[in-house]
XYZ file of C-alpha atoms in Angstrom:
675
model
C 0.000 0.000 0.000
C 1.444 3.336 -1.013
C -0.004 6.404 0.729
C -1.367 8.954 -1.684
C -0.661 12.635 -1.125
C -3.068 13.772 -3.792
C -5.640 16.294 -2.653
C -8.384 14.540 -4.595
C -10.363 11.790 -2.988
C -11.665 8.855 -4.967
C -15.434 9.039 -5.170
C -17.647 6.028 -4.737
C -19.435 5.593 -8.064
C -23.182 5.223 -8.429
C -22.555 1.848 -10.059
C -20.626 0.652 -6.989
C -23.392 1.816 -4.651
C -25.967 0.082 -6.813
C -24.013 -3.175 -6.642
C -23.734 -2.786 -2.875
C -27.488 -2.257 -2.652
C -27.907 -5.576 -4.452
C -26.195 -7.302 -1.533
C -28.579 -5.611 0.883
C -31.389 -6.959 -1.286
C -29.786 -10.409 -1.078
C -30.155 -10.189 2.702
C -33.447 -8.299 2.917
C -35.086 -9.337 -0.352
C -35.405 -7.588 -3.723
C -38.396 -5.356 -3.036
C -40.831 -3.948 -5.571
C -40.727 -0.230 -6.283
C -44.437 0.426 -6.569
C -46.116 3.621 -7.728
C -49.538 5.216 -7.508
C -52.270 3.636 -5.433
C -50.182 0.488 -4.799
C -47.438 2.581 -3.178
C -50.072 4.334 -1.048
C -51.542 0.958 -0.056
C -48.138 -0.369 1.035
C -47.477 2.800 3.035
C -50.854 2.601 4.772
C -50.440 -1.122 5.523
C -46.921 -0.614 6.899
C -48.098 2.375 8.962
C -50.959 0.322 10.392
C -48.563 -2.507 11.249
C -46.112 -0.171 13.037
C -48.854 1.683 14.934
C -50.446 -1.644 15.946
C -47.173 -2.992 17.345
C -46.438 0.256 19.177
C -49.934 -0.043 20.655
C -49.314 -3.651 21.732
C -46.140 -2.537 23.514
C -48.217 -0.339 25.793
C -51.566 -2.149 25.877
C -52.357 -5.763 26.639
C -53.051 -7.947 23.602
C -53.450 -11.704 24.216
C -50.531 -13.785 22.987
C -52.887 -16.080 21.051
C -54.000 -13.005 19.089
C -50.778 -10.999 18.766
C -48.558 -13.703 17.268
C -50.981 -14.886 14.538
C -51.847 -11.280 13.631
C -48.143 -10.451 13.386
C -47.477 -13.387 11.054
C -50.530 -12.513 8.968
C -49.415 -8.882 8.545
C -45.886 -9.970 7.660
C -47.076 -12.480 5.062
C -49.550 -10.053 3.472
C -46.895 -7.342 3.108
C -44.295 -9.854 1.874
C -46.517 -10.909 -1.035
C -47.170 -7.294 -2.033
C -43.647 -5.955 -1.532
C -41.589 -8.916 -2.823
C -42.284 -10.402 -6.281
C -42.516 -14.058 -7.252
C -39.424 -13.574 -9.437
C -37.452 -10.797 -11.117
C -39.661 -11.189 -14.184
C -42.648 -9.836 -12.231
C -40.825 -7.152 -10.297
C -42.408 -3.749 -9.608
C -45.966 -5.015 -10.032
C -48.434 -7.055 -8.000
C -49.889 -10.093 -9.797
C -53.180 -11.914 -9.204
C -51.466 -14.763 -7.349
C -49.911 -12.229 -4.975
C -53.387 -10.935 -4.133
C -54.580 -14.520 -3.659
C -51.730 -15.105 -1.171
C -52.625 -11.876 0.651
C -56.282 -12.918 0.994
C -55.273 -16.401 2.148
C -52.879 -14.907 4.765
C -55.772 -12.917 6.212
C -58.249 -15.821 6.009
C -55.905 -18.103 7.956
C -55.668 -15.763 10.931
C -59.398 -14.941 10.862
C -60.188 -18.672 10.988
C -57.753 -19.136 13.899
C -59.018 -16.214 16.000
C -62.698 -17.026 15.412
C -62.035 -20.614 16.529
C -61.200 -19.427 20.050
C -60.279 -21.951 22.741
C -61.995 -24.799 20.899
C -59.540 -24.366 18.038
C -56.537 -24.707 20.363
C -58.001 -27.587 22.360
C -58.381 -29.853 19.318
C -54.738 -29.545 18.213
C -54.154 -33.289 18.777
C -57.149 -34.182 16.586
C -57.504 -31.381 14.029
C -60.494 -31.151 11.727
C -60.222 -31.143 7.933
C -60.352 -27.361 7.595
C -57.761 -27.015 10.375
C -55.376 -29.140 8.332
C -56.163 -27.261 5.108
C -55.500 -23.847 6.638
C -52.460 -25.143 8.520
C -50.889 -26.583 5.366
C -51.665 -23.345 3.531
C -49.921 -21.359 6.290
C -46.802 -23.540 6.077
C -46.765 -23.137 2.298
C -47.132 -19.352 2.524
C -44.303 -19.121 5.063
C -41.991 -21.182 2.855
C -42.765 -18.916 -0.112
C -42.360 -15.725 1.957
C -38.939 -16.947 3.110
C -37.979 -17.742 -0.476
C -38.959 -14.267 -1.635
C -37.145 -12.477 1.188
C -34.134 -14.739 1.845
C -33.688 -17.043 -1.146
C -34.115 -20.798 -1.614
C -31.881 -22.165 1.136
C -34.008 -21.463 4.219
C -37.232 -22.911 2.693
C -35.263 -25.985 1.609
C -33.806 -26.487 5.100
C -37.256 -26.050 6.659
C -38.757 -28.555 4.211
C -36.098 -31.106 5.171
C -37.062 -30.740 8.837
C -40.730 -31.263 7.931
C -39.772 -34.380 5.960
C -37.775 -35.600 8.979
C -40.868 -35.334 11.172
C -43.041 -37.239 8.697
C -40.556 -39.989 7.736
C -39.164 -40.955 11.156
C -39.734 -44.739 10.998
C -37.945 -45.066 7.653
C -34.770 -43.209 8.671
C -31.547 -45.040 9.626
C -30.403 -45.183 13.256
C -29.689 -43.095 15.270
C -31.993 -40.618 13.459
C -35.068 -42.819 13.519
C -38.197 -41.904 15.524
C -41.832 -43.011 15.561
C -42.907 -40.462 12.948
C -45.940 -38.153 12.939
C -48.968 -37.951 10.703
C -49.687 -34.773 8.761
C -52.623 -33.859 10.980
C -50.565 -34.147 14.173
C -47.743 -32.097 12.663
C -50.100 -29.365 11.446
C -51.806 -29.347 14.837
C -48.529 -28.530 16.588
C -47.375 -26.016 13.993
C -50.617 -24.079 13.480
C -52.849 -24.707 16.491
C -50.452 -24.281 19.429
C -47.793 -21.842 20.588
C -45.071 -24.483 20.164
C -44.605 -24.331 16.389
C -44.951 -21.406 14.010
C -46.300 -19.161 16.758
C -43.556 -20.179 19.162
C -40.553 -18.430 20.679
C -39.135 -16.970 17.461
C -42.401 -15.310 16.394
C -42.984 -14.173 19.974
C -39.684 -12.277 19.864
C -40.338 -10.977 16.350
C -43.796 -9.647 17.263
C -42.863 -8.100 20.594
C -39.227 -6.992 20.335
C -37.595 -7.176 16.919
C -40.195 -5.041 15.164
C -40.059 -2.418 17.927
C -36.284 -2.176 17.640
C -36.619 -1.933 13.854
C -39.038 0.977 14.279
C -36.640 2.547 16.789
C -33.758 2.233 14.318
C -35.904 3.833 11.587
C -36.689 6.766 13.898
C -32.958 7.296 14.443
C -32.244 7.027 10.725
C -34.893 9.525 9.629
C -34.030 11.983 12.387
C -30.461 12.167 11.075
C -28.778 10.172 13.837
C -26.851 8.004 11.359
C -25.281 11.007 9.633
C -24.372 12.499 13.008
C -22.661 9.288 14.161
C -20.512 9.227 11.007
C -19.656 12.940 11.239
C -18.874 12.587 14.947
C -16.520 9.673 14.247
C -14.772 11.542 11.431
C -14.288 14.539 13.677
C -13.158 12.583 16.746
C -10.650 10.425 14.856
C -9.558 12.693 12.006
C -6.188 14.279 11.336
C -4.000 11.357 12.457
C -2.210 8.600 10.529
C -4.561 6.009 11.990
C -7.564 8.340 11.803
C -9.099 6.697 8.753
C -9.141 3.217 10.260
C -10.187 4.485 13.683
C -13.062 6.397 12.093
C -14.390 3.222 10.486
C -14.172 1.345 13.787
C -15.915 4.032 15.862
C -18.535 4.848 13.238
C -19.385 1.176 12.724
C -20.000 0.821 16.469
C -22.241 3.905 16.627
C -24.107 3.011 13.430
C -24.322 -0.682 14.231
C -25.853 -0.183 17.659
C -29.194 1.089 16.347
C -29.216 -0.803 13.031
C -28.243 -4.318 14.115
C -27.522 -5.149 10.457
C -24.019 -5.963 9.264
C -24.659 -5.411 5.550
C -26.580 -2.151 6.008
C -23.855 -0.760 8.291
C -21.129 -1.797 5.836
C -22.839 -0.110 2.875
C -23.837 3.029 4.769
C -20.346 3.531 6.157
C -18.483 2.325 3.074
C -20.097 4.842 0.743
C -18.711 7.643 2.930
C -15.515 6.166 4.382
C -13.951 4.311 1.446
C -12.647 7.495 -0.279
C -10.901 8.362 2.983
C -9.409 4.875 3.343
C -8.230 5.004 -0.257
C -6.579 8.356 0.295
C -4.533 7.243 3.287
C -3.277 4.161 1.455
C -5.614 1.233 2.055
C -5.606 -1.230 -0.837
C -9.109 -2.079 -2.154
C -9.400 -5.511 -0.580
C -7.975 -4.373 2.760
C -10.348 -1.387 2.834
C -13.295 -3.656 2.078
C -12.162 -6.118 4.743
C -12.015 -3.378 7.374
C -15.417 -1.950 6.364
C -17.105 -5.356 6.512
C -15.376 -6.211 9.804
C -16.757 -2.989 11.249
C -20.188 -3.828 9.868
C -19.971 -7.242 11.487
C -19.613 -5.517 14.838
C -23.151 -4.165 14.346
C -24.552 -7.617 15.075
C -22.734 -8.006 18.386
C -22.816 -4.401 19.643
C -25.154 -3.153 22.391
C -27.713 -1.706 22.793
C -29.470 -3.474 19.886
C -27.164 -6.297 18.715
C -28.787 -8.489 16.076
C -32.218 -10.078 16.068
C -30.730 -13.287 17.500
C -29.910 -11.491 20.756
C -33.616 -11.078 21.531
C -34.037 -14.793 20.945
C -31.256 -15.553 23.437
C -33.226 -13.745 26.135
C -36.391 -15.668 25.259
C -34.738 -19.091 25.019
C -32.957 -18.633 28.359
C -35.896 -16.884 30.050
C -33.682 -14.002 31.144
C -34.011 -10.252 30.752
C -32.670 -8.529 27.656
C -30.553 -6.398 29.990
C -28.716 -9.595 30.976
C -28.018 -10.295 27.287
C -26.663 -6.750 26.877
C -24.520 -7.292 29.945
C -23.084 -10.517 28.531
C -22.205 -8.728 25.290
C -20.291 -5.831 26.884
C -16.812 -7.342 27.344
C -16.835 -9.410 24.105
C -17.839 -6.243 22.222
C -15.026 -4.272 23.861
C -12.561 -7.012 22.921
C -13.915 -7.193 19.344
C -13.345 -3.483 18.804
C -10.016 -3.662 20.646
C -8.940 -6.190 18.008
C -10.039 -3.833 15.216
C -8.291 -0.838 16.791
C -5.079 -2.855 17.147
C -5.359 -3.955 13.528
C -5.688 -0.390 12.207
C -2.841 0.778 14.446
C -0.659 -1.965 12.962
C -1.876 -1.063 9.457
C -0.671 2.523 9.906
C 2.832 1.372 10.832
C 2.942 -1.622 8.512
C 1.983 0.344 5.404
C 3.517 3.695 6.311
C 0.369 5.778 6.520
C 1.953 8.647 8.431
C 2.248 11.053 5.501
C -1.423 11.636 4.820
C -4.031 13.535 6.799
C -7.579 14.537 5.996
C -9.855 17.342 7.018
C -12.315 17.057 9.854
C -15.996 17.617 9.153
C -16.298 19.923 12.166
C -15.027 20.060 15.710
C -16.291 17.435 18.108
C -17.585 20.152 20.410
C -19.621 21.905 17.692
C -21.133 18.652 16.456
C -21.998 17.499 19.968
C -23.451 20.880 20.880
C -25.779 20.843 17.859
C -26.638 17.166 17.470
C -25.442 15.424 20.637
C -29.036 14.741 21.675
C -28.929 11.732 19.323
C -26.879 9.926 21.971
C -29.817 10.225 24.384
C -31.881 7.761 22.364
C -29.212 5.054 22.551
C -28.498 5.602 26.228
C -32.185 5.791 27.134
C -32.797 2.110 26.255
C -30.287 0.934 28.854
C -31.445 3.539 31.377
C -35.064 2.405 31.101
C -34.003 -1.232 31.537
C -31.951 -0.346 34.614
C -34.998 1.455 36.012
C -36.883 -1.834 35.839
C -38.774 -1.428 32.569
C -39.207 -4.511 30.392
C -37.271 -4.607 27.087
C -40.534 -3.981 25.214
C -41.373 -0.906 27.282
C -37.757 0.265 27.214
C -37.578 0.385 23.424
C -41.096 1.853 23.276
C -40.136 4.779 25.511
C -36.741 5.113 23.785
C -38.642 5.536 20.515
C -40.763 8.238 22.164
C -37.543 9.904 23.399
C -36.146 9.766 19.859
C -39.327 11.384 18.517
C -39.348 14.313 20.945
C -35.573 14.936 20.927
C -35.674 15.178 17.110
C -37.342 18.577 17.575
C -34.249 19.929 19.335
C -32.855 20.800 15.897
C -34.859 21.955 12.874
C -32.920 19.703 10.473
C -33.751 16.593 12.529
C -37.432 17.166 13.277
C -39.598 14.193 12.328
C -42.473 16.610 11.639
C -41.981 20.063 10.104
C -41.957 23.013 12.496
C -44.406 24.773 10.163
C -47.095 22.225 10.964
C -47.041 23.156 14.658
C -47.032 26.854 13.829
C -50.264 26.549 11.856
C -48.567 27.248 8.532
C -48.575 23.632 7.351
C -51.162 21.193 6.061
C -51.909 17.476 6.178
C -49.354 17.035 3.395
C -46.645 17.975 5.920
C -47.624 14.869 7.889
C -48.056 12.538 4.902
C -44.625 13.343 3.503
C -42.911 13.740 6.869
C -39.915 11.734 8.097
C -42.220 10.369 10.818
C -44.424 8.575 8.275
C -41.351 7.329 6.394
C -39.853 6.020 9.654
C -43.043 4.168 10.607
C -43.236 2.676 7.107
C -39.555 1.678 7.115
C -39.937 0.118 10.555
C -42.458 -2.445 9.334
C -40.911 -3.060 5.913
C -37.497 -3.524 7.519
C -38.675 -6.406 9.690
C -40.276 -8.505 6.937
C -37.281 -10.684 6.065
C -36.404 -11.363 9.715
C -40.029 -11.997 10.696
C -40.522 -14.436 7.798
C -37.351 -16.231 8.895
C -38.628 -16.393 12.488
C -41.912 -17.953 11.310
C -39.976 -20.573 9.343
C -37.643 -21.148 12.274
C -40.725 -21.846 14.389
C -41.430 -24.835 12.156
C -37.873 -26.091 12.718
C -38.077 -25.608 16.495
C -41.444 -27.378 16.525
C -40.010 -30.386 14.680
C -36.964 -30.556 16.959
C -39.170 -30.422 20.070
C -41.654 -32.959 18.722
C -39.068 -35.529 17.606
C -36.384 -35.039 20.263
C -33.825 -34.289 17.543
C -31.853 -31.936 19.810
C -31.032 -34.673 22.311
C -30.147 -37.128 19.527
C -27.827 -34.644 17.866
C -26.088 -33.652 21.104
C -25.498 -37.325 21.960
C -23.924 -37.919 18.532
C -21.633 -34.870 18.869
C -20.484 -35.904 22.358
C -19.825 -39.452 21.183
C -17.687 -38.185 18.301
C -15.797 -35.936 20.723
C -15.250 -38.883 23.108
C -16.610 -36.748 25.946
C -13.972 -34.030 25.490
C -15.319 -30.526 26.122
C -12.675 -28.972 23.851
C -13.522 -31.277 20.938
C -17.255 -30.830 21.566
C -16.810 -27.045 21.430
C -14.792 -27.332 18.209
C -17.367 -29.636 16.593
C -20.207 -27.368 17.738
C -18.506 -24.290 16.287
C -18.040 -26.121 12.992
C -21.699 -27.181 12.928
C -22.824 -23.586 13.577
C -20.409 -22.294 10.966
C -21.574 -24.786 8.314
C -25.242 -23.999 9.017
C -24.372 -20.308 8.841
C -22.923 -20.745 5.363
C -26.417 -21.345 4.057
C -28.830 -19.353 6.224
C -28.928 -15.873 7.867
C -27.602 -15.243 11.383
C -31.030 -15.359 13.031
C -31.969 -18.690 11.458
C -28.509 -20.123 12.094
C -28.731 -19.269 15.781
C -32.256 -20.693 16.191
C -31.428 -23.977 14.459
C -28.197 -24.501 16.390
C -29.643 -23.337 19.709
C -32.095 -26.243 19.654
C -29.871 -28.938 18.121
C -26.305 -28.041 19.184
C -26.517 -26.189 22.518
C -27.547 -29.351 24.435
C -24.191 -30.925 23.523
C -22.375 -28.197 25.466
C -24.797 -28.044 28.384
C -24.592 -31.834 28.843
C -20.874 -31.396 29.541
C -21.464 -28.766 32.231
C -21.349 -25.518 30.215
C -23.945 -23.061 31.599
C -26.872 -22.315 29.294
C -25.966 -18.653 28.885
C -22.373 -19.448 27.871
C -23.480 -22.150 25.409
C -25.984 -19.841 23.727
C -23.540 -16.926 23.494
C -20.957 -19.321 22.025
C -23.446 -20.349 19.327
C -24.528 -16.744 18.738
C -20.973 -15.574 18.040
C -20.262 -18.379 15.606
C -23.614 -17.808 13.888
C -22.428 -14.254 13.271
C -19.545 -15.691 11.223
C -22.080 -16.412 8.473
C -21.906 -12.706 7.636
C -18.282 -13.134 6.554
C -18.267 -16.727 5.283
C -18.745 -17.614 1.589
C -21.075 -18.289 -0.119
C -23.204 -15.966 2.065
C -20.446 -13.477 2.883
C -22.811 -10.594 2.236
C -20.950 -7.913 4.199
C -17.539 -8.452 2.507
C -19.201 -8.853 -0.905
C -21.073 -5.566 -0.417
C -17.838 -3.875 0.682
C -16.034 -5.263 -2.380
C -18.762 -3.801 -4.599
C -18.054 -0.364 -3.123
C -14.254 -0.562 -3.216
C -13.978 -2.400 -6.538
C -11.984 -5.168 -4.865
C -12.157 -8.915 -5.305
C -15.040 -10.334 -3.194
C -13.133 -13.404 -1.986
C -9.898 -11.527 -1.242
C -12.002 -8.975 0.646
C -13.568 -11.836 2.624
C -10.104 -13.137 3.563
C -9.097 -9.638 4.683
C -12.256 -9.449 6.797
C -11.357 -12.776 8.405
C -7.920 -11.385 9.204
C -9.438 -8.399 11.004
C -12.049 -10.382 12.942
C -10.362 -13.722 13.660
C -8.653 -12.672 16.944
C -11.963 -11.705 18.530
C -13.823 -14.760 17.276
C -11.578 -17.130 19.161
C -12.886 -15.606 22.408
C -16.032 -17.764 22.685
C -13.837 -20.741 23.545
C -12.753 -18.894 26.678
C -16.245 -18.772 28.131
C -17.148 -22.414 27.461
C -13.919 -24.227 28.357
C -13.544 -23.051 31.959
C -15.641 -21.378 34.669
C -13.170 -18.461 34.897
C -13.868 -17.615 31.270
C -17.494 -16.931 32.096
C -16.216 -13.709 33.634
C -16.051 -12.392 30.046
C -19.847 -12.632 30.052
C -19.971 -10.873 33.433
C -21.275 -14.137 34.919
C -24.394 -14.122 32.749
C -26.739 -11.912 34.774
C -27.012 -8.807 36.903
C -27.805 -10.980 39.946
C -24.689 -13.127 39.515
C -22.621 -9.994 38.963
C -23.469 -8.768 42.449
C -21.496 -11.649 43.975
C -18.897 -11.984 41.213
C -15.171 -12.126 41.840
C -14.098 -8.889 40.179
C -10.410 -9.753 40.469
C -11.059 -12.944 38.485
C -13.038 -11.014 35.860
C -10.235 -8.437 35.533
C -7.676 -11.226 35.206
C -9.538 -13.067 32.443
C -10.194 -9.766 30.644
C -6.496 -8.862 30.736
C -5.530 -12.342 29.544
C -8.027 -12.121 26.670
C -6.809 -8.636 25.708
C -3.165 -9.755 25.574
C -4.212 -12.854 23.626
C -6.052 -10.699 21.083
C -3.053 -8.373 20.769
C -0.763 -11.361 20.192
C -3.061 -12.797 17.525
C -3.358 -9.382 15.859
C 0.419 -9.127 15.680
C 0.704 -12.693 14.413
C -1.948 -12.409 11.711
C -0.646 -9.010 10.571
C 3.033 -10.021 10.726
C 3.833 -6.786 12.542
C 4.155 -5.803 16.214
C 6.693 -3.127 17.211
C 8.178 -3.733 13.777
C 7.869 -6.331 11.041
C 8.034 -9.815 12.536
C 10.328 -12.588 11.494
C 8.750 -15.968 10.732
C 9.763 -17.205 14.198
C 8.307 -14.163 15.952
C 5.099 -14.400 13.962
C 4.509 -18.000 15.004
C 5.407 -17.149 18.595
C 2.681 -14.485 18.646
C 0.105 -16.810 17.047
C 0.860 -19.699 19.421
C 0.819 -17.282 22.363
C -2.581 -15.958 21.289
C -4.095 -19.445 21.093
C -2.528 -20.379 24.431
C -3.972 -17.304 26.152
C -7.407 -18.063 24.727
C -7.271 -21.571 26.208
C -8.021 -21.305 29.959
C -5.594 -22.611 32.550
C -2.473 -21.345 34.295
C -0.095 -23.534 32.258
C -1.424 -22.141 28.975
C -1.327 -18.583 30.395
C 2.314 -18.906 31.455
C 3.210 -20.255 28.010
C 1.311 -17.447 26.281
C 2.738 -14.589 28.349
C 6.219 -16.105 28.063
C 6.082 -16.312 24.266
C 4.762 -12.740 23.971
C 7.543 -11.463 26.200
C 10.265 -13.311 24.279
C 8.906 -12.159 20.900
C 8.805 -8.503 22.025
C 12.334 -8.718 23.440
C 13.587 -10.162 20.157
C 11.983 -7.242 18.321
C 13.558 -4.685 20.653
C 16.998 -6.274 20.265
C 16.763 -6.197 16.462
C 17.958 -2.679 15.665
C 17.837 -2.548 11.892
C 15.026 -0.414 10.557
C 12.617 -1.985 8.127
C 10.671 0.012 5.551
C 6.871 -0.147 5.408
C 5.349 -2.710 3.089
C 4.104 -1.693 -0.345
C 1.757 -3.336 -2.785
């Protein structure tokens, strides 16, 4: 990489941004761009859906009503917004309307059936089976339209497993279930489609999506980027630091790796190019930062809400568990960009700040209140649902602290506006975006409910965990390795949320059987599910970054792995030994009250040094360029420090010390690397 002293900054082309948007569509579905009365209909339907869910956050709506209504709304919008295929894009066909009517009819039939409908789930009537099969078919098609073929195929295989149990080879065999019994569980109870995943989607995920849309349309995203540029600008490592800080601030409210990568990349890539980042390295850093969006409080990704529901703990406990791993993830990125600056000689280039930190904070600093308010409300004892509800209200009212951010025009309140000021206001756009933004995740959650229902019905989770433990010969280390590989392989094909749900029910029992606490096992699976964002063939974040930078998608993916690998070895620390659970702050606020803080500080320091060693080893640069011996010493030290135990710690600290001493004793100067 050669630093460029030119005063011109490479601009991100419209073509590159369009290609990047295609990767967002790959994750969120290729939506129709409708006009006229169809566009108005979609807006009204999305508004109604957002207002309804905001109402349910404050009022009491029975679970047996809320979940089916949520799925019905999601399906109806999916069939209007997402086409059958590219050939029919930007129009709504007769079969789409048929699917919409059927989505509504299914929920009307369910709600009108009342308690009698639920009570006969073990012996469903003919129409129960017809509507239940129709619902399963609609969910499979909605998933295909929003997420591609893989998730419907995986779900269909689970359905086939439930139906064909007696004909399967051991140890997968089971007694098998008739179609009526399967439909009864999936459609007529809260154990299948309307189970945990849809519960979280209908009560939490959609509210956080609406909250994120409020922040976006009030200008919070632009402020976070400008704030990061200003805080980190003017230094050799400023470009890389800006990406790291901005990705954290943007990722918190968005919870989407691809969206964060594209939003940040379109602004930050010219700066990275100017200071000397090669295309693939720049894309790797951008996608690594975007990946942090999924594991960063206060929102994390959709899977984090599912963790709370599966473990029956508060969402505040999940946020607490994510704090130290998030700090260590961004520590790894900061170390990487610091090494980049020295490794590639980026000291000769500076760039202008957008504005001073003080001026930006003085004018737009109220945007931080919305993020902080979620945690404050939770600490005051509010439920996660009420916390995000009131945080959304805070975001709405604080938007009026600056004219440019107001979600409704000032003129409307002064009597100089009209109803058109409301119709075209950022508030309406935010409410619409909130519902449309949840469709792909909600469809996935409905499909995942089918998978969870099959696993529960057939006992597949216990079978799978027994097989994994047998292969690992009872070794916790091997079981953890096999589990991480299973999660990673599943994540190659399906999104993070689906990957976590599937593996939480089939793989987590393998770890818990060997004494790993539930919270540690689920966080372990969550972190490896996140790897699907940077693993081909579904490496959407690096591919989107490569579209912006013009780099090679697979080389960009490898660069992203380089930046993130140190932090993703951390999950082994909190499953292999009790001390490592200190990285999760003992799993809950109650446990934290009696925690051994000295032990937590010790494991944090060990993890930090291990990450630094791995960063130096993977980059081939510490105080100066490493020799082959020094590089392997750092890598071995990093792995040793990740593995719990005093013998491994002594080995790790010893190797780090020796490698640093060797670097200090080697006096000859080495020039920065060039490409």
